[in-house]
Every structure is written in C-alpha cells, then in structure tokens.
Amino acid sequence: MQSRLQKESFIFVLGDILTLYISLFLSLLLRYLQVPTSDVLASHSVPFSVLFAFSLLTFFVFGMYEKQNLIEKKKILPIIIQGQIVNALFAISFFYFSPLTQITPKTNLFIYLIVSVIFLSLWRIFVAKNIFKKQTSICLIGKGEDVLFLKKDLEENHRGFEIVEFIDLGQNSEYIDKKFLELKNIKVGYIVLDSKDPAIISYMPFLYDLVFSGVQFFEVSDLYESLYNRVPLQIVKHGWFLEHVRSKPHPLYDFFKRTMDVIIALFLMLVSSFAYPLVFVLIKLEDRGPLFYRDIRIGKDNKIITIFKFRSMSVGVIPELGRKIETKVGKFMRKTRIDEIPQLINILKGELSLIGPRPEQPRMVEEYTINIPFYSVRHIIKPGLSGWAQIYHDNHPHHNLDISATKEKLSYDLYYLKNRSVILDLIISLKTIKTLLSTKGK
C-alpha cells in the first residue's frame, strides 16, 4: 500500500512535467499563430526547463504533492495559483537578470503563465481525478481513538480507500467472532490492522489463511503515518521506541546536521545583520526597554537552556490589564519572525538545531510529562527553530498549557524522531520557507 501511494505521487509529478511542456508548446502556438519552428522550440526549451524544475520545487513547498492534496479539488487550484505567482517572480529574475539565458520572453512568458494555470488545473482537477477514481477496498481491524479517526476520515474523504468492512476489537468476543466469519465472504484488497493488539492474537491463524487468497496486510500505524504524517499515539508503547527510535543516529548524519547548522546560522546572521540597529532603535523608541528577551527552556537530555529573542512584550505589567502586552514593534517582529533571529546564537552554541522539536518551558514540560505518556522522549535530540510539528500541526498550543493539543503535537514529534534523516530535514527546511512566506506562525 505504501508503494501504491508513492506510485501515485510519482505519476502526478510526471503528469505535471508533461503538462508544463504542453503549456509551453501551446503558448508558442498562440503567440505566433503557427506551429513553432525547431529554432523557436530550441531557444525556449532549455531556459524554460530551468523554470519547470523550479516550478516543481515550488509546488512541492506549497503542498501540491501532499497525499491529502493529490486529488482534492478545493485545495489544488489555490496551490497552483500561489505556486505560479512565485514561479512568475523567479521567471522574471531568471530571464531578465541571469546571464545564463539568451531570451527575454515578455509576451511568451505572460501567455505561458496563463496557459499553464489553466492546463495544470484541468489536469489535476478533472483528468487526474478520473484516473485515480478507483478506490482500494480495505478491511479495517482495530480499536481506539486513532483507529476510529482513521475510519471516519476515510469514510468522509476516501483518500483513495474504501472501507468495506470494519471489525471493532473493542467490542465483545461474540461480535468479533461473527465479524471474522463474515470476512471470508467479503472481497478486499488489503486488511489494515494493528498486529500487536492482544485482542487479535487468537485470530492470527485465520488471517494467515487469507494470505493464500491474495489478501495483503498493512499495519494501521503505517497507513496512518502515510496519510497524516504523524504517529498514532495508541500504538506507542515501550517496545515501539526500542524498534523505531535511536538516541544516537548515524555519525555521518550527526556531522552533516551540525555542519549545516553552523554554516546556515552564520549565513543568516550575516544576512540579517542590517536589521539589528533598526530593531534596537525601534524597541528603544517605543518603551526604552531592553533589546533582548531571555527565556528558560528544556533542551536535549532534559537540560536547561536559555534562548534569546528580540523582546516583543512590554517591559512591565499593564495595571488595568494585570499582564504584559505585545508592543507594536513586537507584533511586527513576531509576524515576520524577526524576533527569532537571536536564537541563531543558541544554534552556534550547540543548544539548538535548525530542525527539531520546539523547546518548551520547564513548567509545561513538567505538566506534560505527568499527563502525557512518553512525552519526555522528544528530549533525546536537540530542539530546533523549525520542525515537523511546526509545519503540519494546525492546533499548536503556543505558550498556553493544553494537554490535548500537545498530545497531537507529540504525535508529529514522534514521526520526526522515527524518520529523521538528511532528506526529511531538507523537506522541513523547504516547507518552512512556505510557512515564513505565509506569515502563519505555529
């Protein structure tokens, strides 16, 4: 089933590439009102191929290849339009300021951008929707909140799967026996189950016999991760960590990650250095308070670290409100993430990484450790400025104590702990660019 999801994503990428080249050909056809000559095609194909490569990267950053968005009509059109706006800005810079191209296609580029939006939309919304219209039939076996969430979501949104049978292991044995007997007469392509659930152990011989009828088996947790990019907490036990989480990854990965942290942090400090005097002046003009704000957080191995930010809150408590408030300068800095810049110091000191779970305050960590099983495992690696949860978790609790939202956030942190790699860090970095551009903090 995992290979099926990857295959569909690959087909969508190939379809997008083909659509972009068709859009270029049709744009030239419209521009010259005749079939473009070989010279015209040759002069446009190479530079536009560079644009296409950048376009695919842009579409990836904007989520066009997310499993949830592959065939969602409502989501795909805004992504295409947003992506092509970014691509247009790149194209203008590339064609008019780069010495690598010999053409400056004003009219052709304008026509191409319009045509490509139309044909990408047609391909994704109508053609691709019909290509992948066939649903994969599955039998879902399990219990618990995450399994019920998966069942409800697949029934409402399908996502390429059709549940033809559901066996709730939380019911009594008589119900379960009856359901398994009925399963013999139901044709399904996959059986999705939690093979480690004690309630299913006695039914393993029956399931084994189904192997010879062509049925394939897939773990609930694997399907859940593939669809939602997080680990279902119900399957997380001590054995899960022994199987999936290592406190010390491969030395080459550690070396590469630390090297990139230092190089990128130094580069960002250099690029942003022009902002320091301006920020200092603006903060002092507003309330004459200190430039930096220091906050205590929990880092790797549960060690206390002090992170630095440009101060965004008022110096003292406002009497009529009984609390501090966000300053005007602070509101702008938080919206644009300028207040986060001083944390590059923490990266150079080795206390933070560019990518990793966000560090929490000690009082919250203490509360979450008591109320959320295995919460402290997120501290076996360095916290980061950005992470998997910051990209995908919409219900972020920020600085408020929220057990329910933090449980969900932990499911994303565990996904990163399980799958962390150079490629995943690169994906998070690219996705973070979109988050920064959207000014939607998490």
CSV table of C-alpha atoms in Angstrom, one decimal:
chain,number,residue,atom,x,y,z
A,1,MET,CA,0.0,0.0,0.0
A,2,GLN,CA,2.9,2.3,0.7
A,3,SER,CA,4.3,1.6,-2.7
A,4,ARG,CA,0.8,2.4,-4.2
A,5,LEU,CA,0.8,5.8,-2.6
A,6,GLN,CA,4.4,6.5,-3.8
A,7,LYS,CA,3.5,5.4,-7.3
A,8,GLU,CA,0.5,7.7,-7.5
A,9,SER,CA,2.7,10.7,-6.3
A,10,PHE,CA,5.3,9.8,-9.0
A,11,ILE,CA,2.6,9.7,-11.7
A,12,PHE,CA,1.3,13.1,-10.6
A,13,VAL,CA,4.8,14.6,-10.8
A,14,LEU,CA,5.3,13.1,-14.3
A,15,GLY,CA,1.9,14.5,-15.3
A,16,ASP,CA,2.8,17.9,-14.1
A,17,ILE,CA,6.0,17.9,-16.0
A,18,LEU,CA,4.2,16.9,-19.2
A,19,THR,CA,1.5,19.5,-18.6
A,20,LEU,CA,4.2,22.3,-18.2
A,21,TYR,CA,5.8,21.3,-21.5
A,22,ILE,CA,2.5,21.1,-23.3
A,23,SER,CA,1.6,24.6,-21.9
A,24,LEU,CA,4.9,26.0,-23.3
A,25,PHE,CA,4.2,24.5,-26.7
A,26,LEU,CA,0.6,25.8,-26.8
A,27,SER,CA,1.8,29.2,-25.6
A,28,LEU,CA,4.2,29.5,-28.5
A,29,LEU,CA,1.5,28.3,-30.8
A,30,LEU,CA,-0.8,31.1,-29.6
A,31,ARG,CA,1.9,33.6,-29.7
A,32,TYR,CA,3.0,33.0,-33.3
A,33,LEU,CA,-0.3,31.6,-34.6
A,34,GLN,CA,1.5,28.7,-36.2
A,35,VAL,CA,3.4,25.5,-35.1
A,36,PRO,CA,6.6,26.8,-33.5
A,37,THR,CA,9.7,26.1,-35.5
A,38,SER,CA,12.6,23.9,-34.3
A,39,ASP,CA,14.7,27.0,-33.6
A,40,VAL,CA,12.0,28.6,-31.5
A,41,LEU,CA,11.5,25.4,-29.6
A,42,ALA,CA,15.2,25.0,-29.0
A,43,SER,CA,15.6,28.6,-27.8
A,44,HIS,CA,12.8,28.2,-25.3
A,45,SER,CA,13.1,24.6,-24.2
A,46,VAL,CA,16.3,24.8,-22.2
A,47,PRO,CA,15.6,28.0,-20.2
A,48,PHE,CA,12.0,27.0,-19.6
A,49,SER,CA,13.2,23.6,-18.4
A,50,VAL,CA,15.1,25.5,-15.6
A,51,LEU,CA,11.8,27.3,-14.8
A,52,PHE,CA,9.9,24.0,-14.8
A,53,ALA,CA,12.4,22.5,-12.3
A,54,PHE,CA,11.9,25.5,-10.0
A,55,SER,CA,8.2,25.2,-10.5
A,56,LEU,CA,8.2,21.6,-9.3
A,57,LEU,CA,10.1,22.6,-6.2
A,58,THR,CA,7.6,25.4,-5.6
A,59,PHE,CA,4.7,23.1,-6.0
A,60,PHE,CA,6.3,20.7,-3.5
A,61,VAL,CA,6.8,23.5,-1.0
A,62,PHE,CA,3.2,24.6,-1.4
A,63,GLY,CA,2.0,21.1,-0.7
A,64,MET,CA,0.9,20.1,-4.2
A,65,TYR,CA,2.3,16.6,-3.7
A,66,GLU,CA,1.0,16.1,-0.2
A,67,LYS,CA,-1.0,12.9,-0.1
A,68,GLN,CA,-4.0,14.8,1.2
A,69,ASN,CA,-3.9,17.2,-1.7
A,70,LEU,CA,-3.3,15.0,-4.6
A,71,ILE,CA,-6.9,14.7,-5.7
A,72,GLU,CA,-8.6,17.4,-3.6
A,73,LYS,CA,-10.5,19.8,-5.9
A,74,LYS,CA,-10.9,22.5,-3.4
A,75,LYS,CA,-7.3,22.6,-2.3
A,76,ILE,CA,-5.4,22.2,-5.6
A,77,LEU,CA,-6.5,25.3,-7.5
A,78,PRO,CA,-5.3,27.8,-4.8
A,79,ILE,CA,-2.0,25.9,-4.6
A,80,ILE,CA,-1.5,26.1,-8.4
A,81,ILE,CA,-2.2,29.8,-8.4
A,82,GLN,CA,0.0,30.6,-5.4
A,83,GLY,CA,2.8,28.5,-6.9
A,84,GLN,CA,2.7,30.1,-10.3
A,85,ILE,CA,2.8,33.6,-8.7
A,86,VAL,CA,6.1,32.6,-7.1
A,87,ASN,CA,7.3,31.0,-10.3
A,88,ALA,CA,6.5,34.2,-12.2
A,89,LEU,CA,8.7,36.2,-9.9
A,90,PHE,CA,11.5,33.6,-10.4
A,91,ALA,CA,11.0,33.6,-14.1
A,92,ILE,CA,11.3,37.4,-14.3
A,93,SER,CA,14.5,37.3,-12.3
A,94,PHE,CA,15.9,34.4,-14.3
A,95,PHE,CA,15.1,35.7,-17.8
A,96,TYR,CA,16.0,39.3,-17.3
A,97,PHE,CA,18.9,39.3,-14.8
A,98,SER,CA,20.6,35.9,-15.4
A,99,PRO,CA,23.5,35.7,-17.9
A,100,LEU,CA,22.5,32.0,-18.4
A,101,THR,CA,19.7,32.7,-20.8
A,102,GLN,CA,19.6,34.5,-24.2
A,103,ILE,CA,15.9,35.2,-24.3
A,104,THR,CA,13.7,37.7,-22.6
A,105,PRO,CA,10.2,36.4,-23.3
A,106,LYS,CA,7.8,39.1,-22.1
A,107,THR,CA,4.7,38.1,-24.1
A,108,ASN,CA,5.6,34.5,-24.3
A,109,LEU,CA,6.1,34.3,-20.5
A,110,PHE,CA,2.8,36.0,-19.9
A,111,ILE,CA,0.9,33.7,-22.2
A,112,TYR,CA,2.7,30.7,-20.7
A,113,LEU,CA,1.7,31.6,-17.1
A,114,ILE,CA,-2.0,31.9,-18.0
A,115,VAL,CA,-2.0,28.7,-20.1
A,116,SER,CA,-0.1,26.7,-17.5
A,117,VAL,CA,-2.5,27.6,-14.8
A,118,ILE,CA,-5.4,26.5,-16.9
A,119,PHE,CA,-3.9,23.2,-18.1
A,120,LEU,CA,-2.5,22.3,-14.7
A,121,SER,CA,-5.9,22.9,-13.2
A,122,LEU,CA,-7.6,20.8,-15.9
A,123,TRP,CA,-5.1,18.0,-15.4
A,124,ARG,CA,-5.3,17.9,-11.6
A,125,ILE,CA,-9.0,18.6,-11.1
A,126,PHE,CA,-10.5,16.6,-13.9
A,127,VAL,CA,-8.1,14.2,-15.6
A,128,ALA,CA,-6.2,13.1,-12.5
A,129,LYS,CA,-9.4,12.8,-10.5
A,130,ASN,CA,-10.8,10.3,-13.0
A,131,ILE,CA,-7.5,8.4,-13.4
A,132,PHE,CA,-7.4,7.7,-9.6
A,133,LYS,CA,-11.2,7.4,-9.2
A,134,LYS,CA,-11.0,3.7,-8.4
A,135,GLN,CA,-11.0,3.1,-4.7
A,136,THR,CA,-8.8,0.4,-3.0
A,137,SER,CA,-11.1,-1.8,-0.9
A,138,ILE,CA,-9.8,-2.4,2.7
A,139,CYS,CA,-11.0,-4.2,5.8
A,140,LEU,CA,-10.0,-2.1,8.9
A,141,ILE,CA,-9.4,-4.0,12.1
A,142,GLY,CA,-8.6,-2.3,15.4
A,143,LYS,CA,-9.9,-0.1,18.3
A,144,GLY,CA,-9.1,3.1,20.0
A,145,GLU,CA,-9.4,6.8,19.2
A,146,ASP,CA,-6.8,6.8,16.3
A,147,VAL,CA,-8.4,3.9,14.5
A,148,LEU,CA,-11.9,5.5,14.8
A,149,PHE,CA,-10.5,8.7,13.5
A,150,LEU,CA,-9.0,6.9,10.5
A,151,LYS,CA,-12.3,5.1,9.8
A,152,LYS,CA,-14.3,8.3,10.0
A,153,ASP,CA,-11.8,10.2,7.8
A,154,LEU,CA,-11.7,7.5,5.1
A,155,GLU,CA,-15.5,7.3,5.0
A,156,GLU,CA,-15.9,11.0,4.6
A,157,ASN,CA,-12.9,11.8,2.4
A,158,HIS,CA,-12.0,8.4,0.9
A,159,ARG,CA,-8.4,9.4,0.0
A,160,GLY,CA,-8.3,6.5,-2.5
A,161,PHE,CA,-9.6,3.9,0.0
A,162,GLU,CA,-13.0,2.3,0.6
A,163,ILE,CA,-13.7,0.6,3.9
A,164,VAL,CA,-15.9,-2.4,3.0
A,165,GLU,CA,-15.7,-3.9,6.5
A,166,PHE,CA,-14.7,-2.7,10.0
A,167,ILE,CA,-14.0,-5.0,12.9
A,168,ASP,CA,-14.0,-3.1,16.2
A,169,LEU,CA,-11.7,-5.0,18.6
A,170,GLY,CA,-13.2,-3.0,21.4
A,171,GLN,CA,-16.4,-5.0,21.2
A,172,ASN,CA,-17.2,-8.3,22.9
A,173,SER,CA,-15.8,-11.6,21.7
A,174,GLU,CA,-19.1,-12.8,20.2
A,175,TYR,CA,-19.3,-9.7,17.9
A,176,ILE,CA,-15.6,-10.2,16.9
A,177,ASP,CA,-16.1,-13.9,16.1
A,178,LYS,CA,-19.1,-13.1,13.9
A,179,LYS,CA,-17.2,-10.4,12.1
A,180,PHE,CA,-14.3,-12.6,11.3
A,181,LEU,CA,-16.6,-15.4,10.0
A,182,GLU,CA,-18.3,-12.8,7.7
A,183,LEU,CA,-14.8,-11.7,6.4
A,184,LYS,CA,-14.5,-15.0,4.5
A,185,ASN,CA,-17.2,-13.9,2.1
A,186,ILE,CA,-16.0,-10.3,1.6
A,187,LYS,CA,-13.5,-9.4,-1.2
A,188,VAL,CA,-10.9,-6.9,-0.1
A,189,GLY,CA,-7.5,-6.0,-1.4
A,190,TYR,CA,-6.0,-5.1,1.9
A,191,ILE,CA,-6.6,-5.9,5.6
A,192,VAL,CA,-5.4,-2.9,7.7
A,193,LEU,CA,-4.8,-3.9,11.3
A,194,ASP,CA,-2.8,-3.5,14.5
A,195,SER,CA,-1.0,-6.8,14.6
A,196,LYS,CA,0.4,-6.1,18.1
A,197,ASP,CA,-3.0,-5.7,19.7
A,198,PRO,CA,-3.6,-8.6,22.2
A,199,ALA,CA,-7.2,-8.8,21.1
A,200,ILE,CA,-6.2,-10.0,17.6
A,201,ILE,CA,-3.6,-12.7,18.6
A,202,SER,CA,-6.1,-15.5,18.7
A,203,TYR,CA,-7.3,-14.7,15.2
A,204,MET,CA,-3.9,-14.8,13.6
A,205,PRO,CA,-4.3,-18.4,12.2
A,206,PHE,CA,-7.5,-17.3,10.4
A,207,LEU,CA,-5.8,-14.2,9.0
A,208,TYR,CA,-2.8,-16.4,7.9
A,209,ASP,CA,-5.2,-18.5,5.7
A,210,LEU,CA,-6.3,-15.3,3.9
A,211,VAL,CA,-2.7,-14.8,2.6
A,212,PHE,CA,-3.3,-17.6,0.1
A,213,SER,CA,-6.4,-15.9,-1.3
A,214,GLY,CA,-4.3,-12.9,-2.3
A,215,VAL,CA,-5.2,-10.5,0.5
A,216,GLN,CA,-2.3,-8.2,1.6
A,217,PHE,CA,-1.8,-6.9,5.1
A,218,PHE,CA,-0.9,-3.5,6.2
A,219,GLU,CA,-0.3,-2.0,9.7
A,220,VAL,CA,-2.8,0.6,10.9
A,221,SER,CA,0.1,2.7,12.1
A,222,ASP,CA,1.8,2.7,8.7
A,223,LEU,CA,-1.3,3.7,6.8
A,224,TYR,CA,-2.0,6.4,9.5
A,225,GLU,CA,1.5,7.8,9.1
A,226,SER,CA,1.3,7.8,5.3
A,227,LEU,CA,-1.9,9.7,5.3
A,228,TYR,CA,-1.4,12.1,8.2
A,229,ASN,CA,2.4,12.5,8.7
A,230,ARG,CA,2.2,11.6,12.4
A,231,VAL,CA,2.4,8.6,14.6
A,232,PRO,CA,-0.9,7.3,16.2
A,233,LEU,CA,-0.2,7.5,19.9
A,234,GLN,CA,-2.3,4.5,20.7
A,235,ILE,CA,0.3,2.2,19.3
A,236,VAL,CA,3.2,3.8,21.1
A,237,LYS,CA,4.5,1.5,23.9
A,238,HIS,CA,7.9,0.9,25.3
A,239,GLY,CA,8.6,-1.7,22.5
A,240,TRP,CA,7.8,0.9,19.9
A,241,PHE,CA,10.8,3.1,21.0
A,242,LEU,CA,13.1,0.1,21.1
A,243,GLU,CA,12.1,-0.7,17.5
A,244,HIS,CA,11.9,2.8,15.9
A,245,VAL,CA,13.8,5.4,18.0
A,246,ARG,CA,17.6,5.7,18.4
A,247,SER,CA,19.1,8.3,20.7
A,248,LYS,CA,22.2,8.4,18.5
A,249,PRO,CA,21.7,8.4,14.7
A,250,HIS,CA,24.4,7.6,12.2
A,251,PRO,CA,27.6,9.7,12.9
A,252,LEU,CA,27.6,10.9,9.3
A,253,TYR,CA,24.1,12.3,9.8
A,254,ASP,CA,25.1,14.0,13.1
A,255,PHE,CA,28.2,15.5,11.4
A,256,PHE,CA,26.2,16.7,8.4
A,257,LYS,CA,23.4,18.2,10.6
A,258,ARG,CA,25.8,20.1,12.9
A,259,THR,CA,27.9,21.4,9.9
A,260,MET,CA,24.8,22.7,8.2
A,261,ASP,CA,23.5,24.2,11.4
A,262,VAL,CA,26.7,26.2,11.8
A,263,ILE,CA,27.0,27.2,8.2
A,264,ILE,CA,23.4,28.3,7.8
A,265,ALA,CA,23.3,30.0,11.2
A,266,LEU,CA,26.4,32.1,10.3
A,267,PHE,CA,25.0,32.9,6.9
A,268,LEU,CA,21.6,34.0,8.3
A,269,MET,CA,23.3,36.1,11.0
A,270,LEU,CA,25.3,37.9,8.3
A,271,VAL,CA,22.3,38.5,6.0
A,272,SER,CA,20.1,39.7,8.9
A,273,SER,CA,22.8,41.9,10.5
A,274,PHE,CA,21.4,45.0,8.8
A,275,ALA,CA,18.3,44.6,10.9
A,276,TYR,CA,19.9,44.7,14.3
A,277,PRO,CA,20.5,48.5,14.6
A,278,LEU,CA,17.0,49.2,13.2
A,279,VAL,CA,15.4,46.8,15.7
A,280,PHE,CA,17.4,48.3,18.5
A,281,VAL,CA,16.3,51.8,17.7
A,282,LEU,CA,12.6,50.9,17.2
A,283,ILE,CA,12.5,49.0,20.5
A,284,LYS,CA,14.2,51.8,22.4
A,285,LEU,CA,11.9,54.4,20.9
A,286,GLU,CA,8.8,52.6,21.9
A,287,ASP,CA,9.4,51.9,25.6
A,288,ARG,CA,13.2,52.2,26.2
A,289,GLY,CA,13.3,48.6,27.5
A,290,PRO,CA,16.0,46.0,26.9
A,291,LEU,CA,16.7,44.7,23.4
A,292,PHE,CA,16.7,41.0,24.2
A,293,TYR,CA,14.3,38.7,26.0
A,294,ARG,CA,15.7,35.6,27.7
A,295,ASP,CA,13.6,32.5,28.2
A,296,ILE,CA,14.3,29.3,30.0
A,297,ARG,CA,13.5,26.1,28.0
A,298,ILE,CA,14.2,22.4,28.2
A,299,GLY,CA,16.8,21.2,25.7
A,300,LYS,CA,18.4,17.9,24.8
A,301,ASP,CA,18.6,15.3,27.6
A,302,ASN,CA,16.3,17.5,29.7
A,303,LYS,CA,19.0,20.1,30.3
A,304,ILE,CA,18.0,23.7,31.0
A,305,ILE,CA,18.9,26.2,28.2
A,306,THR,CA,18.4,29.9,27.8
A,307,ILE,CA,17.1,31.0,24.4
A,308,PHE,CA,17.4,34.6,23.1
A,309,LYS,CA,14.8,36.6,21.3
A,310,PHE,CA,14.3,40.2,20.4
A,311,ARG,CA,11.9,41.5,23.1
A,312,SER,CA,8.3,41.7,21.8
A,313,MET,CA,6.4,42.2,25.0
A,314,SER,CA,6.1,45.3,27.2
A,315,VAL,CA,8.6,45.9,29.9
A,316,GLY,CA,6.2,45.8,32.8
A,317,VAL,CA,2.7,44.6,33.6
A,318,ILE,CA,-0.1,46.9,32.4
A,319,PRO,CA,-2.0,47.9,35.6
A,320,GLU,CA,-5.5,47.9,34.0
A,321,LEU,CA,-4.9,44.6,32.4
A,322,GLY,CA,-2.8,42.8,35.0
A,323,ARG,CA,-0.4,41.4,32.4
A,324,LYS,CA,2.2,42.3,29.9
A,325,ILE,CA,1.1,43.2,26.4
A,326,GLU,CA,2.6,42.8,22.9
A,327,THR,CA,4.3,46.0,21.8
A,328,LYS,CA,3.7,47.5,18.3
A,329,VAL,CA,7.2,46.7,17.3
A,330,GLY,CA,6.9,43.3,18.9
A,331,LYS,CA,3.8,42.5,17.0
A,332,PHE,CA,5.5,43.2,13.7
A,333,MET,CA,8.6,41.2,14.7
A,334,ARG,CA,6.6,38.2,15.7
A,335,LYS,CA,4.6,38.3,12.5
A,336,THR,CA,7.7,38.4,10.4
A,337,ARG,CA,9.8,36.1,12.7
A,338,ILE,CA,12.4,38.8,13.2
A,339,ASP,CA,12.2,38.2,17.0
A,340,GLU,CA,13.5,34.6,16.4
A,341,ILE,CA,16.8,35.8,14.8
A,342,PRO,CA,18.9,35.9,18.1
A,343,GLN,CA,18.2,32.1,18.5
A,344,LEU,CA,20.9,31.7,15.9
A,345,ILE,CA,23.3,32.3,18.8
A,346,ASN,CA,21.8,29.2,20.5
A,347,ILE,CA,22.4,27.2,17.3
A,348,LEU,CA,26.1,28.2,17.2
A,349,LYS,CA,26.4,27.3,20.9
A,350,GLY,CA,25.1,23.8,20.1
A,351,GLU,CA,21.9,24.1,22.2
A,352,LEU,CA,19.5,24.3,19.3
A,353,SER,CA,19.4,22.9,15.8
A,354,LEU,CA,17.7,24.4,12.8
A,355,ILE,CA,15.4,21.4,12.6
A,356,GLY,CA,13.9,19.6,15.6
A,357,PRO,CA,11.0,19.7,18.1
A,358,ARG,CA,10.4,23.1,19.5
A,359,PRO,CA,11.7,23.6,23.1
A,360,GLU,CA,9.1,24.1,25.8
A,361,GLN,CA,9.2,25.9,29.1
A,362,PRO,CA,10.1,23.8,32.3
A,363,ARG,CA,6.7,24.3,33.9
A,364,MET,CA,4.9,23.0,30.9
A,365,VAL,CA,7.4,20.1,30.4
A,366,GLU,CA,6.7,19.1,34.0
A,367,GLU,CA,3.0,19.1,33.5
A,368,TYR,CA,3.1,17.3,30.1
A,369,THR,CA,5.5,14.7,31.4
A,370,ILE,CA,3.0,13.8,34.1
A,371,ASN,CA,-0.1,13.8,31.9
A,372,ILE,CA,1.2,12.6,28.5
A,373,PRO,CA,2.9,9.2,28.3
A,374,PHE,CA,6.4,9.2,26.8
A,375,TYR,CA,6.4,13.0,26.4
A,376,SER,CA,10.0,13.3,27.6
A,377,VAL,CA,11.3,11.1,24.7
A,378,ARG,CA,11.2,14.2,22.5
A,379,HIS,CA,14.2,15.5,24.5
A,380,ILE,CA,16.6,12.8,23.3
A,381,ILE,CA,17.6,15.1,20.4
A,382,LYS,CA,18.3,18.8,20.2
A,383,PRO,CA,15.2,21.1,19.9
A,384,GLY,CA,15.0,23.2,16.8
A,385,LEU,CA,13.9,26.5,15.3
A,386,SER,CA,11.5,24.7,13.0
A,387,GLY,CA,10.2,21.1,12.9
A,388,TRP,CA,7.8,18.6,11.6
A,389,ALA,CA,5.1,19.7,14.1
A,390,GLN,CA,5.5,23.4,13.2
A,391,ILE,CA,4.7,22.5,9.6
A,392,TYR,CA,1.8,20.1,9.9
A,393,HIS,CA,0.2,20.7,13.4
A,394,ASP,CA,-2.6,23.3,13.0
A,395,ASN,CA,-3.7,23.2,16.6
A,396,HIS,CA,-0.5,24.4,18.1
A,397,PRO,CA,-0.9,25.4,21.8
A,398,HIS,CA,1.8,28.1,21.7
A,399,HIS,CA,2.6,29.2,25.2
A,400,ASN,CA,-0.7,28.0,26.7
A,401,LEU,CA,-0.9,24.8,28.7
A,402,ASP,CA,-3.0,22.4,26.6
A,403,ILE,CA,-2.8,18.7,27.2
A,404,SER,CA,-5.0,17.6,24.2
A,405,ALA,CA,-3.3,19.8,21.6
A,406,THR,CA,0.2,18.8,23.0
A,407,LYS,CA,-0.7,15.1,22.6
A,408,GLU,CA,-1.4,15.7,19.0
A,409,LYS,CA,1.8,17.8,18.7
A,410,LEU,CA,3.8,14.9,20.2
A,411,SER,CA,2.5,12.5,17.5
A,412,TYR,CA,4.2,14.8,15.0
A,413,ASP,CA,7.4,14.9,17.0
A,414,LEU,CA,7.5,11.1,17.3
A,415,TYR,CA,7.1,10.9,13.5
A,416,TYR,CA,10.2,13.1,13.2
A,417,LEU,CA,12.1,11.0,15.8
A,418,LYS,CA,11.3,7.8,13.9
A,419,ASN,CA,12.0,9.1,10.4
A,420,ARG,CA,14.6,11.8,10.9
A,421,SER,CA,17.2,11.9,8.1
A,422,VAL,CA,19.0,14.4,5.8
A,423,ILE,CA,16.1,14.1,3.3
A,424,LEU,CA,13.5,14.8,6.0
A,425,ASP,CA,15.4,17.8,7.3
A,426,LEU,CA,15.6,19.1,3.8
A,427,ILE,CA,11.9,18.7,3.3
A,428,ILE,CA,11.2,20.5,6.6
A,429,SER,CA,13.5,23.3,5.5
A,430,LEU,CA,11.7,23.8,2.2
A,431,LYS,CA,8.3,23.6,3.9
A,432,THR,CA,9.4,26.2,6.5
A,433,ILE,CA,10.0,28.6,3.6
A,434,LYS,CA,6.3,28.5,2.8
A,435,THR,CA,5.4,29.0,6.5
A,436,LEU,CA,7.6,32.0,6.6
A,437,LEU,CA,6.1,33.5,3.4
A,438,SER,CA,2.6,32.8,4.6
A,439,THR,CA,3.2,34.7,7.9
A,440,LYS,CA,1.2,32.0,9.6
A,441,GLY,CA,3.1,31.2,12.8
A,442,LYS,CA,2.8,27.9,14.6
